[in-house]
Amino acid sequence: MFLDVPLREFEWIAPQRLRLFERFGLSTAGDVLTHYPRRYEDRRRFDRFPTQESETPVCVCGIVVKTAAKRLGGWKKLFEVVMEHPDAHALSQPLVCRWFNAHFVQKMIATGQRLVVYGKPKIRGKNICIDHPEFEVIEDEQEASVHLNRITPIYRATEGLSQRLIRSVTHRLVESLGGEEIENRLPAKLDSFPFRDALREIHFPRDFPSLEQARRHLILNEFFSMQLFIAARRAETISQAGRSHCGPGRLLSQFQETLPFALTGAQRRVIGEIRSDLASDRPMSRLLHGDVGSGKTVVALSAMLLAVEAGFQAALMAPTQILAEQHYLNFSRWLGPLRVKLALRTGARKEESALPLFDNSEPRIVIGTHALLYDSIFSNLGLVVIDEQHKFGVMQRARLIGQANAPDVLVMTATPIPRTLTMTLYGDLDVSTLDELPANRGKIITAIRDESKMPDAIAFIRKHLEAGRQAYIVYPIIEESGKAEIKAATMEFAKWKEALSPMRCELLHGRVDAVEKEAIMRRFHHGESKALVATSVIEVGIDVPNASVMLIENAERFGLAQLHQLRGRVGRGPHKSYCILMTPAASGEPTEKLRVLEQSSNGFEIAETDLRLRGPGDILGTAQSGLPPLKLGDPISDAGLMAAAREAATGIFARDPLLEREENKRFRDLIAEGRKWVLSQV
Ligand code: ADP
Ligand code: MG
């Protein structure tokens, strides 16, 4: 098909240009045609030369009448261009464009040239000015039909691969579309606009309504492929011959009786949902979704006991070593009286509970990190629980599941995913939600403070430690970062140690070796150390109910959802808890965004706000979720189209699960394309 043709097969693209495209990741006709414009300029009618400031950018065309390079003292250089309206009768005030320290611009612009510029006008003294406008030199009148007098596409470009070059090549490809076989990818019922026309109109639209139709069609194309892919995956899971992994529940009742608390209504409901999945011979694929502290671990263990009682092994996979070890400690405590054999498997440690004595049998419950993926400990795995799913890729999930004969799978996440996204990301899973927190929880009070209040904060923490509580002090350090950052944390740690002495304070970050890490956690758990200075390693899962104060340094550097996760480490016991968000003095806007946390303790609400502020990129993390990427569509703002695409895709599979009908065969290619992409990501 035309879209797959490599650019190098088009003789009209000169070799050095070809290299530029390839280096930019565009190597087939389809790559270029789906390098969609990032915006458009209506160059049929330029804006008037501005006469006042405006927050909306203007797009004007003029003649360069003067250029000047100035030195502004020190290393700063200014390049100034004065432009006049091409029509002298227009009587417009000239427009000044300015660039600071942009040497390459100076080399591109000369007096007499025609220039299109785009940017926000400002008043500077007597002049109307645009600083650092986007611009394009109009060199060749012959090409005007491509670059001018039309709604003109503006692309993501780089130095070397210019706007004009991308536009020219795209234009030529679009022109050759006419003679090519371009098959529609959508069922006509979903959208009947021809694919070929959409590819043309998205780049060189005849008018704005037609651009809108094209956009809609192409977004539906993306969404539909994605949903087909998800539906295919789901159909595959369902068709696997599973078996029931559910015991009668005696072990479960015993376990629940030993718990020092009663389950919440939500926990009971969700355990019920999982139980009927386990009992059915259809393999379970369920997402358990609950705010921090909602008690997912107990639910997981309940499910695992049901599987164990039916004679199967159950595995729990955690995203970090610390978390795996913590689960192991908890489970050992809970399972001791039940005499269920337990094992821990992480990169650093392999350990098995000694119970029952002289028993060589295999462990029934195995806890581990991704090291589990490579372990041969399983002989009859019946249930896999994956904790904090967002840290795992779909392919890893697939690998673990692939070890056994269609085990049931429960994926747990504390990142509250807005409903609009669950449908997209986890469309192949059933969803259970823990929407209720255990009743014994103390309140968490959150307060934003600037650095000048640090002495008060230290006094506050001391007071709580002296009263027997414990505290976390968190630094915004990226775990993958280098030695310098670790050094910084180590220095801060020294300060804290002094400030809180004689109470014991320890340092925890991703580079502390595994054995030491566990020892630190154990001491904190048992209250031997009072304060933990840590990076965001403690973000997920750590559970120490006696910890009631958290101070987060440079809180503005974290995302809201992440802060909410962090904050969830306190308020786990009956004590009133505190979360202090420290920001640099006078940090204005960043502080404003943090107000949400002062006002809300609802993870879903916070996640929605985070999503609004930062876009879906983070949560979507397409590569993470293992779905083909979206170039045009936005699952949030185009949620309606996503729903339509999903309905169409599931409808097709419902009527024709193997895509055997003539009219459905073409969809197999789309799914294969998605698979190819996913495999390329492993
Ligand atoms: P998360 O959902 O964040 O993983 P956990 O499973 O770690 O939450 O549970 C948080 C804490 O709440 C743990 O100490 C756990 O023992 C406790 N817990 C769980 N369920 C209940 C309940 N129904 N009542 C009281 N405490 C509970
Ligand atoms: Mg947890």
mmCIF file with all atom_site columns, N, CA, C and O and ligand atoms in Angstrom, residues 259-265 267 290-299 326-327 330 333-334 387-388 412-414 434 437-441 541-545 565 568-569 572, ligand 1:
data_model
loop_
_atom_site.group_PDB
_atom_site.id
_atom_site.type_symbol
_atom_site.label_atom_id
_atom_site.label_alt_id
_atom_site.label_comp_id
_atom_site.label_asym_id
_atom_site.label_entity_id
_atom_site.label_seq_id
_atom_site.pdbx_PDB_ins_code
_atom_site.Cartn_x
_atom_site.Cartn_y
_atom_site.Cartn_z
_atom_site.occupancy
_atom_site.B_iso_or_equiv
_atom_site.pdbx_formal_charge
_atom_site.auth_seq_id
_atom_site.auth_comp_id
_atom_site.auth_asym_id
_atom_site.auth_atom_id
_atom_site.pdbx_PDB_model_num
ATOM   1   N N   . LEU A 1 259 ? -8.102  -11.001 61.196 1.00 0.00 ? 259 LEU A N   1
ATOM   2   C CA  . LEU A 1 259 ? -7.841  -9.572  60.970 1.00 0.00 ? 259 LEU A CA  1
ATOM   3   C C   . LEU A 1 259 ? -8.331  -8.750  62.156 1.00 0.00 ? 259 LEU A C   1
ATOM   4   O O   . LEU A 1 259 ? -9.393  -9.037  62.712 1.00 0.00 ? 259 LEU A O   1
ATOM   5   N N   . PRO A 1 260 ? -7.557  -7.733  62.540 1.00 0.00 ? 260 PRO A N   1
ATOM   6   C CA  . PRO A 1 260 ? -7.964  -6.916  63.684 1.00 0.00 ? 260 PRO A CA  1
ATOM   7   C C   . PRO A 1 260 ? -9.058  -5.906  63.324 1.00 0.00 ? 260 PRO A C   1
ATOM   8   O O   . PRO A 1 260 ? -9.401  -5.058  64.139 1.00 0.00 ? 260 PRO A O   1
ATOM   9   N N   . PHE A 1 261 ? -9.559  -5.947  62.101 1.00 0.00 ? 261 PHE A N   1
ATOM   10  C CA  . PHE A 1 261 ? -10.612 -4.984  61.712 1.00 0.00 ? 261 PHE A CA  1
ATOM   11  C C   . PHE A 1 261 ? -11.651 -5.692  60.856 1.00 0.00 ? 261 PHE A C   1
ATOM   12  O O   . PHE A 1 261 ? -11.402 -6.784  60.342 1.00 0.00 ? 261 PHE A O   1
ATOM   13  N N   . ALA A 1 262 ? -12.797 -5.065  60.704 1.00 0.00 ? 262 ALA A N   1
ATOM   14  C CA  . ALA A 1 262 ? -13.820 -5.609  59.816 1.00 0.00 ? 262 ALA A CA  1
ATOM   15  C C   . ALA A 1 262 ? -13.607 -5.022  58.425 1.00 0.00 ? 262 ALA A C   1
ATOM   16  O O   . ALA A 1 262 ? -13.166 -3.882  58.291 1.00 0.00 ? 262 ALA A O   1
ATOM   17  N N   . LEU A 1 263 ? -13.905 -5.813  57.396 1.00 0.00 ? 263 LEU A N   1
ATOM   18  C CA  . LEU A 1 263 ? -13.752 -5.298  56.039 1.00 0.00 ? 263 LEU A CA  1
ATOM   19  C C   . LEU A 1 263 ? -14.755 -4.178  55.773 1.00 0.00 ? 263 LEU A C   1
ATOM   20  O O   . LEU A 1 263 ? -15.844 -4.168  56.341 1.00 0.00 ? 263 LEU A O   1
ATOM   21  N N   . THR A 1 264 ? -14.366 -3.265  54.919 1.00 0.00 ? 264 THR A N   1
ATOM   22  C CA  . THR A 1 264 ? -15.337 -2.231  54.519 1.00 0.00 ? 264 THR A CA  1
ATOM   23  C C   . THR A 1 264 ? -16.343 -2.860  53.557 1.00 0.00 ? 264 THR A C   1
ATOM   24  O O   . THR A 1 264 ? -16.091 -3.933  52.986 1.00 0.00 ? 264 THR A O   1
ATOM   25  N N   . GLY A 1 265 ? -17.450 -2.184  53.372 1.00 0.00 ? 265 GLY A N   1
ATOM   26  C CA  . GLY A 1 265 ? -18.469 -2.665  52.438 1.00 0.00 ? 265 GLY A CA  1
ATOM   27  C C   . GLY A 1 265 ? -17.876 -2.826  51.041 1.00 0.00 ? 265 GLY A C   1
ATOM   28  O O   . GLY A 1 265 ? -18.136 -3.810  50.344 1.00 0.00 ? 265 GLY A O   1
ATOM   29  N N   . GLN A 1 267 ? -14.770 -3.376  50.219 1.00 0.00 ? 267 GLN A N   1
ATOM   30  C CA  . GLN A 1 267 ? -13.890 -4.550  50.152 1.00 0.00 ? 267 GLN A CA  1
ATOM   31  C C   . GLN A 1 267 ? -14.693 -5.827  49.995 1.00 0.00 ? 267 GLN A C   1
ATOM   32  O O   . GLN A 1 267 ? -14.363 -6.687  49.180 1.00 0.00 ? 267 GLN A O   1
ATOM   33  N N   . GLY A 1 290 ? -8.420  1.677   43.381 1.00 0.00 ? 290 GLY A N   1
ATOM   34  C CA  . GLY A 1 290 ? -8.865  2.250   44.646 1.00 0.00 ? 290 GLY A CA  1
ATOM   35  C C   . GLY A 1 290 ? -7.855  3.252   45.163 1.00 0.00 ? 290 GLY A C   1
ATOM   36  O O   . GLY A 1 290 ? -6.649  3.061   45.018 1.00 0.00 ? 290 GLY A O   1
ATOM   37  N N   . ASP A 1 291 ? -8.346  4.286   45.759 1.00 0.00 ? 291 ASP A N   1
ATOM   38  C CA  . ASP A 1 291 ? -7.517  5.366   46.261 1.00 0.00 ? 291 ASP A CA  1
ATOM   39  C C   . ASP A 1 291 ? -6.499  4.828   47.272 1.00 0.00 ? 291 ASP A C   1
ATOM   40  O O   . ASP A 1 291 ? -6.667  3.737   47.814 1.00 0.00 ? 291 ASP A O   1
ATOM   41  N N   . VAL A 1 292 ? -5.446  5.611   47.514 1.00 0.00 ? 292 VAL A N   1
ATOM   42  C CA  . VAL A 1 292 ? -4.456  5.177   48.501 1.00 0.00 ? 292 VAL A CA  1
ATOM   43  C C   . VAL A 1 292 ? -5.128  4.908   49.833 1.00 0.00 ? 292 VAL A C   1
ATOM   44  O O   . VAL A 1 292 ? -5.979  5.668   50.272 1.00 0.00 ? 292 VAL A O   1
ATOM   45  N N   . GLY A 1 293 ? -4.728  3.811   50.459 1.00 0.00 ? 293 GLY A N   1
ATOM   46  C CA  . GLY A 1 293 ? -5.249  3.498   51.777 1.00 0.00 ? 293 GLY A CA  1
ATOM   47  C C   . GLY A 1 293 ? -6.614  2.840   51.775 1.00 0.00 ? 293 GLY A C   1
ATOM   48  O O   . GLY A 1 293 ? -7.197  2.611   52.832 1.00 0.00 ? 293 GLY A O   1
ATOM   49  N N   . SER A 1 294 ? -7.139  2.523   50.593 1.00 0.00 ? 294 SER A N   1
ATOM   50  C CA  . SER A 1 294 ? -8.488  1.952   50.569 1.00 0.00 ? 294 SER A CA  1
ATOM   51  C C   . SER A 1 294 ? -8.458  0.459   50.931 1.00 0.00 ? 294 SER A C   1
ATOM   52  O O   . SER A 1 294 ? -9.508  -0.161  51.067 1.00 0.00 ? 294 SER A O   1
ATOM   53  N N   . GLY A 1 295 ? -7.258  -0.104  51.077 1.00 0.00 ? 295 GLY A N   1
ATOM   54  C CA  . GLY A 1 295 ? -7.183  -1.492  51.545 1.00 0.00 ? 295 GLY A CA  1
ATOM   55  C C   . GLY A 1 295 ? -7.169  -2.526  50.437 1.00 0.00 ? 295 GLY A C   1
ATOM   56  O O   . GLY A 1 295 ? -7.822  -3.570  50.530 1.00 0.00 ? 295 GLY A O   1
ATOM   57  N N   . LYS A 1 296 ? -6.383  -2.279  49.409 1.00 0.00 ? 296 LYS A N   1
ATOM   58  C CA  . LYS A 1 296 ? -6.332  -3.209  48.286 1.00 0.00 ? 296 LYS A CA  1
ATOM   59  C C   . LYS A 1 296 ? -5.606  -4.504  48.650 1.00 0.00 ? 296 LYS A C   1
ATOM   60  O O   . LYS A 1 296 ? -5.946  -5.569  48.154 1.00 0.00 ? 296 LYS A O   1
ATOM   61  N N   . THR A 1 297 ? -4.610  -4.389  49.554 1.00 0.00 ? 297 THR A N   1
ATOM   62  C CA  . THR A 1 297 ? -3.801  -5.577  49.848 1.00 0.00 ? 297 THR A CA  1
ATOM   63  C C   . THR A 1 297 ? -4.644  -6.705  50.441 1.00 0.00 ? 297 THR A C   1
ATOM   64  O O   . THR A 1 297 ? -4.465  -7.871  50.077 1.00 0.00 ? 297 THR A O   1
ATOM   65  N N   . VAL A 1 298 ? -5.529  -6.346  51.348 1.00 0.00 ? 298 VAL A N   1
ATOM   66  C CA  . VAL A 1 298 ? -6.372  -7.365  51.971 1.00 0.00 ? 298 VAL A CA  1
ATOM   67  C C   . VAL A 1 298 ? -7.246  -8.046  50.918 1.00 0.00 ? 298 VAL A C   1
ATOM   68  O O   . VAL A 1 298 ? -7.459  -9.266  50.944 1.00 0.00 ? 298 VAL A O   1
ATOM   69  N N   . VAL A 1 299 ? -7.709  -7.259  49.975 1.00 0.00 ? 299 VAL A N   1
ATOM   70  C CA  . VAL A 1 299 ? -8.523  -7.820  48.893 1.00 0.00 ? 299 VAL A CA  1
ATOM   71  C C   . VAL A 1 299 ? -7.684  -8.805  48.080 1.00 0.00 ? 299 VAL A C   1
ATOM   72  O O   . VAL A 1 299 ? -8.122  -9.918  47.763 1.00 0.00 ? 299 VAL A O   1
ATOM   73  N N   . GLN A 1 326 ? 7.728   -5.499  51.998 1.00 0.00 ? 326 GLN A N   1
ATOM   74  C CA  . GLN A 1 326 ? 6.695   -5.113  52.946 1.00 0.00 ? 326 GLN A CA  1
ATOM   75  C C   . GLN A 1 326 ? 5.500   -6.068  52.869 1.00 0.00 ? 326 GLN A C   1
ATOM   76  O O   . GLN A 1 326 ? 4.967   -6.503  53.890 1.00 0.00 ? 326 GLN A O   1
ATOM   77  N N   . HIS A 1 327 ? 5.105   -6.393  51.648 1.00 0.00 ? 327 HIS A N   1
ATOM   78  C CA  . HIS A 1 327 ? 4.002   -7.348  51.497 1.00 0.00 ? 327 HIS A CA  1
ATOM   79  C C   . HIS A 1 327 ? 4.380   -8.686  52.142 1.00 0.00 ? 327 HIS A C   1
ATOM   80  O O   . HIS A 1 327 ? 3.564   -9.331  52.782 1.00 0.00 ? 327 HIS A O   1
ATOM   81  N N   . ASN A 1 330 ? 3.983   -8.452  55.908 1.00 0.00 ? 330 ASN A N   1
ATOM   82  C CA  . ASN A 1 330 ? 2.572   -8.476  56.282 1.00 0.00 ? 330 ASN A CA  1
ATOM   83  C C   . ASN A 1 330 ? 1.960   -9.853  56.110 1.00 0.00 ? 330 ASN A C   1
ATOM   84  O O   . ASN A 1 330 ? 1.251   -10.355 56.975 1.00 0.00 ? 330 ASN A O   1
ATOM   85  N N   . ARG A 1 333 ? 2.928   -12.377 58.639 1.00 0.00 ? 333 ARG A N   1
ATOM   86  C CA  . ARG A 1 333 ? 2.208   -12.177 59.889 1.00 0.00 ? 333 ARG A CA  1
ATOM   87  C C   . ARG A 1 333 ? 0.785   -12.745 59.775 1.00 0.00 ? 333 ARG A C   1
ATOM   88  O O   . ARG A 1 333 ? 0.329   -13.501 60.626 1.00 0.00 ? 333 ARG A O   1
ATOM   89  N N   . TRP A 1 334 ? 0.128   -12.410 58.690 1.00 0.00 ? 334 TRP A N   1
ATOM   90  C CA  . TRP A 1 334 ? -1.266  -12.826 58.530 1.00 0.00 ? 334 TRP A CA  1
ATOM   91  C C   . TRP A 1 334 ? -1.410  -14.321 58.282 1.00 0.00 ? 334 TRP A C   1
ATOM   92  O O   . TRP A 1 334 ? -2.378  -14.946 58.706 1.00 0.00 ? 334 TRP A O   1
ATOM   93  N N   . ASP A 1 387 ? 0.476   -5.510  41.595 1.00 0.00 ? 387 ASP A N   1
ATOM   94  C CA  . ASP A 1 387 ? 0.204   -4.342  42.431 1.00 0.00 ? 387 ASP A CA  1
ATOM   95  C C   . ASP A 1 387 ? 0.735   -3.092  41.731 1.00 0.00 ? 387 ASP A C   1
ATOM   96  O O   . ASP A 1 387 ? 1.803   -3.121  41.154 1.00 0.00 ? 387 ASP A O   1
ATOM   97  N N   . GLU A 1 388 ? -0.006  -1.995  41.841 1.00 0.00 ? 388 GLU A N   1
ATOM   98  C CA  . GLU A 1 388 ? 0.433   -0.712  41.294 1.00 0.00 ? 388 GLU A CA  1
ATOM   99  C C   . GLU A 1 388 ? 0.798   -0.837  39.826 1.00 0.00 ? 388 GLU A C   1
ATOM   100 O O   . GLU A 1 388 ? 1.900   -0.575  39.391 1.00 0.00 ? 388 GLU A O   1
ATOM   101 N N   . MET A 1 412 ? -3.866  -4.214  40.221 1.00 0.00 ? 412 MET A N   1
ATOM   102 C CA  . MET A 1 412 ? -4.320  -3.214  41.189 1.00 0.00 ? 412 MET A CA  1
ATOM   103 C C   . MET A 1 412 ? -3.606  -1.895  40.963 1.00 0.00 ? 412 MET A C   1
ATOM   104 O O   . MET A 1 412 ? -2.402  -1.869  40.729 1.00 0.00 ? 412 MET A O   1
ATOM   105 N N   . THR A 1 413 ? -4.317  -0.815  41.042 1.00 0.00 ? 413 THR A N   1
ATOM   106 C CA  . THR A 1 413 ? -3.652  0.472   40.925 1.00 0.00 ? 413 THR A CA  1
ATOM   107 C C   . THR A 1 413 ? -4.220  1.475   41.902 1.00 0.00 ? 413 THR A C   1
ATOM   108 O O   . THR A 1 413 ? -5.413  1.467   42.192 1.00 0.00 ? 413 THR A O   1
ATOM   109 N N   . ALA A 1 414 ? -3.347  2.337   42.412 1.00 0.00 ? 414 ALA A N   1
ATOM   110 C CA  . ALA A 1 414 ? -3.786  3.377   43.324 1.00 0.00 ? 414 ALA A CA  1
ATOM   111 C C   . ALA A 1 414 ? -3.911  4.701   42.589 1.00 0.00 ? 414 ALA A C   1
ATOM   112 O O   . ALA A 1 414 ? -4.378  5.668   43.148 1.00 0.00 ? 414 ALA A O   1
ATOM   113 N N   . LEU A 1 434 ? -12.674 0.283   44.671 1.00 0.00 ? 434 LEU A N   1
ATOM   114 C CA  . LEU A 1 434 ? -12.828 0.424   46.119 1.00 0.00 ? 434 LEU A CA  1
ATOM   115 C C   . LEU A 1 434 ? -13.090 1.897   46.384 1.00 0.00 ? 434 LEU A C   1
ATOM   116 O O   . LEU A 1 434 ? -12.165 2.703   46.354 1.00 0.00 ? 434 LEU A O   1
ATOM   117 N N   . LEU A 1 437 ? -13.084 4.382   52.151 1.00 0.00 ? 437 LEU A N   1
ATOM   118 C CA  . LEU A 1 437 ? -11.900 4.212   52.992 1.00 0.00 ? 437 LEU A CA  1
ATOM   119 C C   . LEU A 1 437 ? -12.306 3.570   54.312 1.00 0.00 ? 437 LEU A C   1
ATOM   120 O O   . LEU A 1 437 ? -13.407 3.790   54.791 1.00 0.00 ? 437 LEU A O   1
ATOM   121 N N   . PRO A 1 438 ? -11.418 2.762   54.917 1.00 0.00 ? 438 PRO A N   1
ATOM   122 C CA  . PRO A 1 438 ? -11.719 2.208   56.236 1.00 0.00 ? 438 PRO A CA  1
ATOM   123 C C   . PRO A 1 438 ? -12.072 3.325   57.214 1.00 0.00 ? 438 PRO A C   1
ATOM   124 O O   . PRO A 1 438 ? -11.542 4.432   57.113 1.00 0.00 ? 438 PRO A O   1
ATOM   125 N N   . ALA A 1 439 ? -12.941 3.000   58.136 1.00 0.00 ? 439 ALA A N   1
ATOM   126 C CA  . ALA A 1 439 ? -13.530 4.036   58.980 1.00 0.00 ? 439 ALA A CA  1
ATOM   127 C C   . ALA A 1 439 ? -12.590 4.598   60.042 1.00 0.00 ? 439 ALA A C   1
ATOM   128 O O   . ALA A 1 439 ? -12.721 5.724   60.467 1.00 0.00 ? 439 ALA A O   1
ATOM   129 N N   . ASN A 1 440 ? -11.571 3.792   60.427 1.00 0.00 ? 440 ASN A N   1
ATOM   130 C CA  . ASN A 1 440 ? -10.759 4.233   61.561 1.00 0.00 ? 440 ASN A CA  1
ATOM   131 C C   . ASN A 1 440 ? -9.703  5.281   61.210 1.00 0.00 ? 440 ASN A C   1
ATOM   132 O O   . ASN A 1 440 ? -8.790  5.523   61.974 1.00 0.00 ? 440 ASN A O   1
ATOM   133 N N   . ARG A 1 441 ? -9.812  5.859   60.036 1.00 0.00 ? 441 ARG A N   1
ATOM   134 C CA  . ARG A 1 441 ? -8.746  6.742   59.588 1.00 0.00 ? 441 ARG A CA  1
ATOM   135 C C   . ARG A 1 441 ? -8.781  8.112   60.234 1.00 0.00 ? 441 ARG A C   1
ATOM   136 O O   . ARG A 1 441 ? -9.824  8.762   60.267 1.00 0.00 ? 441 ARG A O   1
ATOM   137 N N   . GLY A 1 541 ? 2.577   2.360   48.171 1.00 0.00 ? 541 GLY A N   1
ATOM   138 C CA  . GLY A 1 541 ? 2.400   1.181   49.000 1.00 0.00 ? 541 GLY A CA  1
ATOM   139 C C   . GLY A 1 541 ? 2.912   1.147   50.429 1.00 0.00 ? 541 GLY A C   1
ATOM   140 O O   . GLY A 1 541 ? 2.391   0.409   51.228 1.00 0.00 ? 541 GLY A O   1
ATOM   141 N N   . ILE A 1 542 ? 3.957   1.916   50.756 1.00 0.00 ? 542 ILE A N   1
ATOM   142 C CA  . ILE A 1 542 ? 4.525   1.794   52.096 1.00 0.00 ? 542 ILE A CA  1
ATOM   143 C C   . ILE A 1 542 ? 3.435   2.063   53.142 1.00 0.00 ? 542 ILE A C   1
ATOM   144 O O   . ILE A 1 542 ? 2.677   3.018   53.039 1.00 0.00 ? 542 ILE A O   1
ATOM   145 N N   . ASP A 1 543 ? 3.413   1.210   54.152 1.00 0.00 ? 543 ASP A N   1
ATOM   146 C CA  . ASP A 1 543 ? 2.298   1.260   55.083 1.00 0.00 ? 543 ASP A CA  1
ATOM   147 C C   . ASP A 1 543 ? 2.788   1.210   56.530 1.00 0.00 ? 543 ASP A C   1
ATOM   148 O O   . ASP A 1 543 ? 3.076   0.149   57.058 1.00 0.00 ? 543 ASP A O   1
ATOM   149 N N   . VAL A 1 544 ? 2.912   2.366   57.148 1.00 0.00 ? 544 VAL A N   1
ATOM   150 C CA  . VAL A 1 544 ? 3.299   2.443   58.556 1.00 0.00 ? 544 VAL A CA  1
ATOM   151 C C   . VAL A 1 544 ? 2.280   3.329   59.279 1.00 0.00 ? 544 VAL A C   1
ATOM   152 O O   . VAL A 1 544 ? 2.382   4.548   59.275 1.00 0.00 ? 544 VAL A O   1
ATOM   153 N N   . PRO A 1 545 ? 1.270   2.701   59.894 1.00 0.00 ? 545 PRO A N   1
ATOM   154 C CA  . PRO A 1 545 ? 0.156   3.482   60.441 1.00 0.00 ? 545 PRO A CA  1
ATOM   155 C C   . PRO A 1 545 ? 0.560   4.510   61.498 1.00 0.00 ? 545 PRO A C   1
ATOM   156 O O   . PRO A 1 545 ? -0.148  5.489   61.690 1.00 0.00 ? 545 PRO A O   1
ATOM   157 N N   . GLN A 1 565 ? -0.488  10.570  46.128 1.00 0.00 ? 565 GLN A N   1
ATOM   158 C CA  . GLN A 1 565 ? 0.047   9.245   46.466 1.00 0.00 ? 565 GLN A CA  1
ATOM   159 C C   . GLN A 1 565 ? 0.975   9.320   47.663 1.00 0.00 ? 565 GLN A C   1
ATOM   160 O O   . GLN A 1 565 ? 0.887   8.524   48.587 1.00 0.00 ? 565 GLN A O   1
ATOM   161 N N   . GLY A 1 568 ? -0.631  9.866   50.867 1.00 0.00 ? 568 GLY A N   1
ATOM   162 C CA  . GLY A 1 568 ? -1.328  8.667   51.328 1.00 0.00 ? 568 GLY A CA  1
ATOM   163 C C   . GLY A 1 568 ? -0.497  7.793   52.267 1.00 0.00 ? 568 GLY A C   1
ATOM   164 O O   . GLY A 1 568 ? -1.000  6.848   52.849 1.00 0.00 ? 568 GLY A O   1
ATOM   165 N N   . ARG A 1 569 ? 0.801   8.114   52.428 1.00 0.00 ? 569 ARG A N   1
ATOM   166 C CA  . ARG A 1 569 ? 1.636   7.359   53.380 1.00 0.00 ? 569 ARG A CA  1
ATOM   167 C C   . ARG A 1 569 ? 1.292   7.729   54.814 1.00 0.00 ? 569 ARG A C   1
ATOM   168 O O   . ARG A 1 569 ? 1.643   7.010   55.738 1.00 0.00 ? 569 ARG A O   1
ATOM   169 N N   . ARG A 1 572 ? -2.804  6.709   57.950 1.00 0.00 ? 572 ARG A N   1
ATOM   170 C CA  . ARG A 1 572 ? -3.138  5.297   57.811 1.00 0.00 ? 572 ARG A CA  1
ATOM   171 C C   . ARG A 1 572 ? -3.539  4.678   59.140 1.00 0.00 ? 572 ARG A C   1
ATOM   172 O O   . ARG A 1 572 ? -3.914  3.516   59.195 1.00 0.00 ? 572 ARG A O   1
HETATM 173 P P1  . ADP B 2 .   ? -3.741  0.470   49.553 1.00 0.00 ? 1   ADP B P1  1
HETATM 174 O O1  . ADP B 2 .   ? -5.085  0.349   48.954 1.00 0.00 ? 1   ADP B O1  1
HETATM 175 O O2  . ADP B 2 .   ? -3.200  1.842   49.484 1.00 0.00 ? 1   ADP B O2  1
HETATM 176 O O3  . ADP B 2 .   ? -2.769  -0.565  49.032 1.00 0.00 ? 1   ADP B O3  1
HETATM 177 P P2  . ADP B 2 .   ? -3.383  -1.007  51.975 1.00 0.00 ? 1   ADP B P2  1
HETATM 178 O O4  . ADP B 2 .   ? -3.881  -2.281  51.459 1.00 0.00 ? 1   ADP B O4  1
HETATM 179 O O5  . ADP B 2 .   ? -1.919  -0.837  52.151 1.00 0.00 ? 1   ADP B O5  1
HETATM 180 O O6  . ADP B 2 .   ? -3.942  0.181   51.089 1.00 0.00 ? 1   ADP B O6  1
HETATM 181 O O7  . ADP B 2 .   ? -4.129  -0.712  53.343 1.00 0.00 ? 1   ADP B O7  1
HETATM 182 C C1  . ADP B 2 .   ? -3.812  0.412   54.116 1.00 0.00 ? 1   ADP B C1  1
HETATM 183 C C2  . ADP B 2 .   ? -3.922  0.097   55.600 1.00 0.00 ? 1   ADP B C2  1
HETATM 184 O O8  . ADP B 2 .   ? -5.275  -0.073  55.978 1.00 0.00 ? 1   ADP B O8  1
HETATM 185 C C3  . ADP B 2 .   ? -3.210  -1.178  56.012 1.00 0.00 ? 1   ADP B C3  1
HETATM 186 O O9  . ADP B 2 .   ? -2.596  -0.935  57.257 1.00 0.00 ? 1   ADP B O9  1
HETATM 187 C C4  . ADP B 2 .   ? -4.332  -2.182  56.154 1.00 0.00 ? 1   ADP B C4  1
HETATM 188 O O10 . ADP B 2 .   ? -4.008  -3.195  57.071 1.00 0.00 ? 1   ADP B O10 1
HETATM 189 C C5  . ADP B 2 .   ? -5.449  -1.310  56.664 1.00 0.00 ? 1   ADP B C5  1
HETATM 190 N N1  . ADP B 2 .   ? -6.795  -1.782  56.347 1.00 0.00 ? 1   ADP B N1  1
HETATM 191 C C6  . ADP B 2 .   ? -7.180  -2.451  55.237 1.00 0.00 ? 1   ADP B C6  1
HETATM 192 N N2  . ADP B 2 .   ? -8.512  -2.696  55.285 1.00 0.00 ? 1   ADP B N2  1
HETATM 193 C C7  . ADP B 2 .   ? -8.982  -2.155  56.419 1.00 0.00 ? 1   ADP B C7  1
HETATM 194 C C8  . ADP B 2 .   ? -10.261 -2.084  57.049 1.00 0.00 ? 1   ADP B C8  1
HETATM 195 N N3  . ADP B 2 .   ? -11.347 -2.611  56.480 1.00 0.00 ? 1   ADP B N3  1
HETATM 196 N N4  . ADP B 2 .   ? -10.354 -1.450  58.243 1.00 0.00 ? 1   ADP B N4  1
HETATM 197 C C9  . ADP B 2 .   ? -9.266  -0.916  58.823 1.00 0.00 ? 1   ADP B C9  1
HETATM 198 N N5  . ADP B 2 .   ? -8.034  -0.960  58.312 1.00 0.00 ? 1   ADP B N5  1
HETATM 199 C C10 . ADP B 2 .   ? -7.883  -1.562  57.120 1.00 0.00 ? 1   ADP B C10 1
#
